[in-house]
Coordinates of C-alpha atoms in Angstrom, one line a residue:
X1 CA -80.6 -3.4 25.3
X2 CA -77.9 -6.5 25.9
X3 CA -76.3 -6.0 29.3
X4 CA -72.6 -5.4 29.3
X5 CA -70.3 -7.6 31.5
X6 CA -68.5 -5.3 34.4
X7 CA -64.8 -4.9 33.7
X8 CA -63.7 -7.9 36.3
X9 CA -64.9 -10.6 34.5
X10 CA -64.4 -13.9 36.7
X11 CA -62.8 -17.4 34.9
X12 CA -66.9 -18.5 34.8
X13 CA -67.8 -15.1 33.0
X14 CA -64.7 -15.7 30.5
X15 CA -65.7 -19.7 29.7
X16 CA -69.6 -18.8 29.6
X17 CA -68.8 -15.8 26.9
X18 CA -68.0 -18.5 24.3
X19 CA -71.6 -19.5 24.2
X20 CA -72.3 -16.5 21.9
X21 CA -69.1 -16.9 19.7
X22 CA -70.8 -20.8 19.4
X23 CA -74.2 -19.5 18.1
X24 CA -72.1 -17.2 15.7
X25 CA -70.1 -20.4 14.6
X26 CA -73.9 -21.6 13.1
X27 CA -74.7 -18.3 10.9
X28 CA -77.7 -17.3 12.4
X29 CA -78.8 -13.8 11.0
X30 CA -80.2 -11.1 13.1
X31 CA -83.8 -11.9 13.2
X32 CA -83.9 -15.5 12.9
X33 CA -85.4 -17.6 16.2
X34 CA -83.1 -19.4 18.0
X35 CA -85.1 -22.1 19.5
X36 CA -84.4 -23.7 22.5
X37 CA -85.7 -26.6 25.5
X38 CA -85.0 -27.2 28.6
X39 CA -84.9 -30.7 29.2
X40 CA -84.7 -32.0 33.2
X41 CA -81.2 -34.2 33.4
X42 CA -82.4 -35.9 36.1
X43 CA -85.7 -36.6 35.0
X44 CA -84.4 -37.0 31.3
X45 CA -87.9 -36.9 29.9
X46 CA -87.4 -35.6 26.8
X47 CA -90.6 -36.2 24.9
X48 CA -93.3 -35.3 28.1
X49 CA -95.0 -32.0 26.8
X50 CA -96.0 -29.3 29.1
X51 CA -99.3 -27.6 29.1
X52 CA -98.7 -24.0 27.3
X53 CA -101.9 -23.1 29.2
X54 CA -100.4 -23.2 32.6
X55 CA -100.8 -20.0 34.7
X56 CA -99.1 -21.1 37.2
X57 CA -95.8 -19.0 37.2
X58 CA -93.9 -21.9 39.5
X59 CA -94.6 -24.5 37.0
X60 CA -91.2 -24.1 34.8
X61 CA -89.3 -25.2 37.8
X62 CA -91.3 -28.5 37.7
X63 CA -91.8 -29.3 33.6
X64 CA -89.6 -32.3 32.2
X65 CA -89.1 -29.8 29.1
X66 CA -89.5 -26.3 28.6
X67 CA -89.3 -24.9 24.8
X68 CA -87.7 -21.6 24.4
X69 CA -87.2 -19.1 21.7
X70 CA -85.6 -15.7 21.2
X71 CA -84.1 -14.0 17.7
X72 CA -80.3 -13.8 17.4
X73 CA -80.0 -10.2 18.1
X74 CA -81.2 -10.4 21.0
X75 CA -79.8 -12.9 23.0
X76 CA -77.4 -11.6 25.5
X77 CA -73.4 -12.3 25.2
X78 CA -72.4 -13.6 28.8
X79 CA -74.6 -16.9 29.9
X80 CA -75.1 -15.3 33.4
X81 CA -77.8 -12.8 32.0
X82 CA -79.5 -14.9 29.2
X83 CA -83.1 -15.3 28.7
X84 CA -85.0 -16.6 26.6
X85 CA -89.2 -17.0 26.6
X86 CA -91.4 -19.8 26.5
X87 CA -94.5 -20.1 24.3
X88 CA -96.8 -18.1 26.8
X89 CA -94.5 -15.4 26.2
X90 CA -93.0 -16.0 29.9
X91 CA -88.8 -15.3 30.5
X92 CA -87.2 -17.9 31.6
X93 CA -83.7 -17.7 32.7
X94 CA -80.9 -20.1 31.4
X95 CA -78.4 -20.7 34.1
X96 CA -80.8 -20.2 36.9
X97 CA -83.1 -22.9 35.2
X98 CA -79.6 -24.7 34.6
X99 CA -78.6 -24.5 38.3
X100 CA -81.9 -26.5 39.2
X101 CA -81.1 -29.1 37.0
X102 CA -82.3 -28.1 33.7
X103 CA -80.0 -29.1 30.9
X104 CA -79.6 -26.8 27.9
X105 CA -79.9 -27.8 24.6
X106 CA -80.5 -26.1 21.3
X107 CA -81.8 -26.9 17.6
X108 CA -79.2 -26.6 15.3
X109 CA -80.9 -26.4 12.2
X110 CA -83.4 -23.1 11.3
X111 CA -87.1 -23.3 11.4
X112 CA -89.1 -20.1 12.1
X113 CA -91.7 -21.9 14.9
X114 CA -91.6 -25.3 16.1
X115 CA -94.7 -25.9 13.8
X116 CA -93.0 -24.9 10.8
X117 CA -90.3 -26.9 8.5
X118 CA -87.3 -26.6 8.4
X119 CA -85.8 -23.7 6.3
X120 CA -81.8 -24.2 6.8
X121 CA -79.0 -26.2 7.7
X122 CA -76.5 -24.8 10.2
X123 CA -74.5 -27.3 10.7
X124 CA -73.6 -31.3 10.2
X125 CA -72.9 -32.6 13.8
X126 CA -72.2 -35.9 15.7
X127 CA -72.6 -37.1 19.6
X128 CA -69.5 -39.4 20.3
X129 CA -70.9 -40.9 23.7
X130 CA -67.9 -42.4 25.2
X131 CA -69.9 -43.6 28.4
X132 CA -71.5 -46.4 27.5
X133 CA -70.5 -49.9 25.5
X134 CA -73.8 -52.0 24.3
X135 CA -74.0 -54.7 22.0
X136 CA -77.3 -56.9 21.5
X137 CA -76.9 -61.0 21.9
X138 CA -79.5 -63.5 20.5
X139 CA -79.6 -64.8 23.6
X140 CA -79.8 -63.8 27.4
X141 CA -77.2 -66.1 28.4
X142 CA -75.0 -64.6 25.7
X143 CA -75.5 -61.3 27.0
X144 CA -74.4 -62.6 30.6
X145 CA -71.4 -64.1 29.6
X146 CA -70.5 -60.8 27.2
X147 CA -70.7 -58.6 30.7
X148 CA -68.3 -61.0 32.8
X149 CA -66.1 -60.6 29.9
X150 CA -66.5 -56.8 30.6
X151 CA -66.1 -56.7 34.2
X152 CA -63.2 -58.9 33.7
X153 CA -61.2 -57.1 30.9
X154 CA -58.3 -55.1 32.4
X155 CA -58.7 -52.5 29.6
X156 CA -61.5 -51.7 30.7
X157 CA -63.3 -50.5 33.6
X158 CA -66.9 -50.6 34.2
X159 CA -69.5 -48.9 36.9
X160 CA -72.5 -50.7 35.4
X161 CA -74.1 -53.5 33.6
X162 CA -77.4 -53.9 32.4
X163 CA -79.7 -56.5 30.4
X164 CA -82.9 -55.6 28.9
X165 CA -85.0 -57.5 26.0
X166 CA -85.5 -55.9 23.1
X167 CA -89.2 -55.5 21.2
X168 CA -87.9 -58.4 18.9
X169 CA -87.0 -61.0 21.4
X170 CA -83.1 -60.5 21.3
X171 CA -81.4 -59.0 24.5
X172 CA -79.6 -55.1 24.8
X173 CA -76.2 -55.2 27.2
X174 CA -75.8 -51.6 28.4
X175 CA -71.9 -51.1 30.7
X176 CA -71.8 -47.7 31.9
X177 CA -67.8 -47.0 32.2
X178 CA -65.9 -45.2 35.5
X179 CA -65.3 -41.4 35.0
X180 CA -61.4 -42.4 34.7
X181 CA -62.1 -44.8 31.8
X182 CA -64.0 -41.9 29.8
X183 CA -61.7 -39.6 30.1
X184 CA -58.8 -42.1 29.2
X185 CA -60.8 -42.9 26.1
X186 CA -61.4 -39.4 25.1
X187 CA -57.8 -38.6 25.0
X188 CA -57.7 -42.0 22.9
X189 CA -60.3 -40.8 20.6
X190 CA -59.1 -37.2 19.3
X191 CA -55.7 -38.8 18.8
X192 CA -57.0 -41.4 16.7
X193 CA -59.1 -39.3 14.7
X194 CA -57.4 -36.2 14.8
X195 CA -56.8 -35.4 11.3
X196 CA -60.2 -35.9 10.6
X197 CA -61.0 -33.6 12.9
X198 CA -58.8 -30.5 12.7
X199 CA -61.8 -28.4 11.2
X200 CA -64.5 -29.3 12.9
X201 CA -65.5 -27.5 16.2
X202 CA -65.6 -29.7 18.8
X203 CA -67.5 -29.2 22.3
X204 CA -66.6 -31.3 25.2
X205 CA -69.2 -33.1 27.0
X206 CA -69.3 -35.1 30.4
X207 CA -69.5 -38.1 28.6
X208 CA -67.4 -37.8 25.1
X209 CA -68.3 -35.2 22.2
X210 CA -70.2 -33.3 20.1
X211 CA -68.4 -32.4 16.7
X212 CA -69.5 -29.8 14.4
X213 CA -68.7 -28.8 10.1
X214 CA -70.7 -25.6 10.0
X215 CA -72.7 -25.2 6.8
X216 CA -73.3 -23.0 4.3
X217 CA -76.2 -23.2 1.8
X218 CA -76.7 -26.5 2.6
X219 CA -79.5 -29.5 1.3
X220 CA -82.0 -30.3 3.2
X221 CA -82.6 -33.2 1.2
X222 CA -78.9 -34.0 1.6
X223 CA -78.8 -33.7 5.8
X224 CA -79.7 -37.2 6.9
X225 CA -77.4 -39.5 4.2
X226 CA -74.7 -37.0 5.5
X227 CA -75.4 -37.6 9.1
X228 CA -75.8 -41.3 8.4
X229 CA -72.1 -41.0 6.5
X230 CA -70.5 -39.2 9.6
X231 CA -71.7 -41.8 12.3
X232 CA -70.3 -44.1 10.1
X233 CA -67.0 -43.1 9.8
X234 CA -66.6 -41.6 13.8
X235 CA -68.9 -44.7 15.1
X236 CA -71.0 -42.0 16.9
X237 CA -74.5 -41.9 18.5
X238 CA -76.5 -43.6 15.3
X239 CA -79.6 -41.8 16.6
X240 CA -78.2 -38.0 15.7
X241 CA -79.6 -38.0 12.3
X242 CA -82.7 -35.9 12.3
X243 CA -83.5 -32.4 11.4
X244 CA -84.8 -31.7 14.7
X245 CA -82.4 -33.0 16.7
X246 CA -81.7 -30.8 19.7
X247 CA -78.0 -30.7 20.8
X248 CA -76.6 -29.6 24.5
X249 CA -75.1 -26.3 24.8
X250 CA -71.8 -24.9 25.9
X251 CA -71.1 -23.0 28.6
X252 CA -73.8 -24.8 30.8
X253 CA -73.7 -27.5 33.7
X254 CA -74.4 -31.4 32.4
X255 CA -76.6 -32.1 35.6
X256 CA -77.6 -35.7 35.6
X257 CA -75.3 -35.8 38.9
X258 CA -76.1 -32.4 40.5
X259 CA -73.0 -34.0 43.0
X260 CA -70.9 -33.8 40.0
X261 CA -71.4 -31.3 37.4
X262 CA -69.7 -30.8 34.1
X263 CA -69.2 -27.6 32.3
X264 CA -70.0 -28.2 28.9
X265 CA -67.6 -26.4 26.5
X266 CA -65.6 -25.5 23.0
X267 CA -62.6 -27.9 23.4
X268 CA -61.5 -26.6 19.8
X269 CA -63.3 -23.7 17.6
X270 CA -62.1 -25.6 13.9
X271 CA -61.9 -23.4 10.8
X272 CA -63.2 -20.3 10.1
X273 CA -65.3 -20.3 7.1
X274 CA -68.4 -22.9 6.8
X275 CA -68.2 -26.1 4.6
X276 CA -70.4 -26.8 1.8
X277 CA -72.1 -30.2 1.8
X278 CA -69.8 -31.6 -1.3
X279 CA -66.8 -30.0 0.2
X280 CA -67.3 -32.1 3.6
X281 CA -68.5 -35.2 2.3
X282 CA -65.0 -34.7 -0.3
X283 CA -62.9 -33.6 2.8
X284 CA -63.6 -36.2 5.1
X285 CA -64.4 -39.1 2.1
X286 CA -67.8 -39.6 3.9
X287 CA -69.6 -42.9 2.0
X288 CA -73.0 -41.3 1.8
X289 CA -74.3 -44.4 0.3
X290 CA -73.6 -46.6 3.0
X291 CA -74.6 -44.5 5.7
X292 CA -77.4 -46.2 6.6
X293 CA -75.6 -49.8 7.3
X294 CA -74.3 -48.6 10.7
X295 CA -78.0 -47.9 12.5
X296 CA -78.1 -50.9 13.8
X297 CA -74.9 -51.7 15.1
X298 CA -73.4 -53.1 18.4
X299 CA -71.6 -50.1 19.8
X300 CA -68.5 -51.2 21.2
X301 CA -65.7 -49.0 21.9
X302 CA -62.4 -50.3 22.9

């Protein structure tokens, strides 16, 4: 039986509500899985798997990553009370796993187990990552004179710099921008794309966005070239193309600084009614054909 929130809900309560109204936005029926992990911000070891085996009952609050499940039905509508079970059949609580550093993130598409395929698209999504500017120089000393130009620029204003080689020989500039910068470029960013992006539902992040076009009786054969097409056009995170693809939830603490958590929430809920693939690749005159050109690109954001 879901628990019912007590009549004095408290601002937190009211923000963490909209988590449900956010797995609502996706269509999930009833009895399908909504499938879940728990990936460690700190630690931020997303691929490390944990031994299903364990019987040691303190172990979740030491895995990297902690997969989940529970059926739609089920899943209580205020965040305080969630919980969902690992694949031992062990509960695990969301916001008290959250509050130990645990970010939350979710699949967005519908598969029945983790071992299965994938049976439906929920939703066409991008992560606009506002945080970092990288671009990749033939040369090291090319790379150096690219992040004196970025500690110098006065439209800009950076925390970090980092060079690393790349597998092929070339060299990977990574600036990590102040908190003030990101949220000066956020503001940037929605007005500059905001007719694009009057439908979508957006969740803010610490560090930018995640945008989503909800769909309905969508391709699977049609996902990635669509995904490809959206970072295209919004110059997103080139990497969110994949069925799989795990995406952070609202209503829970980003908690890569535990000194300085973010709430992660719906900035804007966009239309009611889900897209179709042809009507969002119409609406938003997505070149699915050249999607793939932007994988590889320097990611610069000015």
């Amino acid at each position: 039986m879901k628990r019912k929130p007590g009549k004095n809900n408290t601002p937190v309560q009211k923000q963490l509500s909209a988590t449900h109204r956010f797995f609502q936005k996706l269509g999930y029926k009833d009895e399908e899985q909504l499938r879940f992990v728990l990936v460690h911000d700190a630690q931020n070891n997303y691929y490390q798997r944990y031994s299903s085996n364990s019987n040691d009952n303190n172990a979740y609050n030491r895995m990297p990553v902690i997969p989940l499940y529970k059926p739609f039905h089920l899943i209580e509508q205020q965040v305080p009370f969630i919980t969902f079970y690992s694949t031992n059949g062990q509960p695990v609580h969301l916001f008290g796993q959250n509050a130990r550093g645990y970010a939350i993130f979710m699949e967005v598409n519908y598969r029945q187990s983790r071992q299965s395929s994938f049976q439906d698209i929920r939703a066409h999504f991008i992560d606009v990552d506002l945080n970092k500017a990288s671009t990749i120089t033939d040369t090291k000393e090319q790379a150096l004179e690219k992040a004196k130009s970025l500690k110098a620029s006065k439209s800009e204003s950076i925390a970090s710099v980092s060079i690393t080689r790349t597998p092929n020989s070339r060299y990977l500039l990574l600036a990590e921008r102040t908190k003030s910068r990101i949220e000066q470029l956020k503001k940037t960013y929605l007005n500059r794309h905001r007719s694009s992006i009057k439908d979508a539902m957006i969740v803010e992040t610490k560090n930018g966005f995640h945008m989503y076009w909800p769909i309905q009786d969508g391709s699977l054969d049609k996902f990635e070239p669509i995904q490809k097409a959206l970072v295209n056009k919004f110059n997103s995170d080139p990497r969110i193309t994949n069925l799989s693809r795990a995406m952070r939830v609202p209503g829970f603490y980003h908690m890569k600084d535990p000194s300085d958590p973010f709430m992660v929430k719906v900035k804007q809920w966009g239309r009611s009614q889900p897209f179709s693939q042809n009507e969002l690749v119409s609406s938003l005159q997505l070149n699915v054909g050249a999607g793939a050109q932007r994988t590889q690109r320097s990611r610069l954001i000015m």
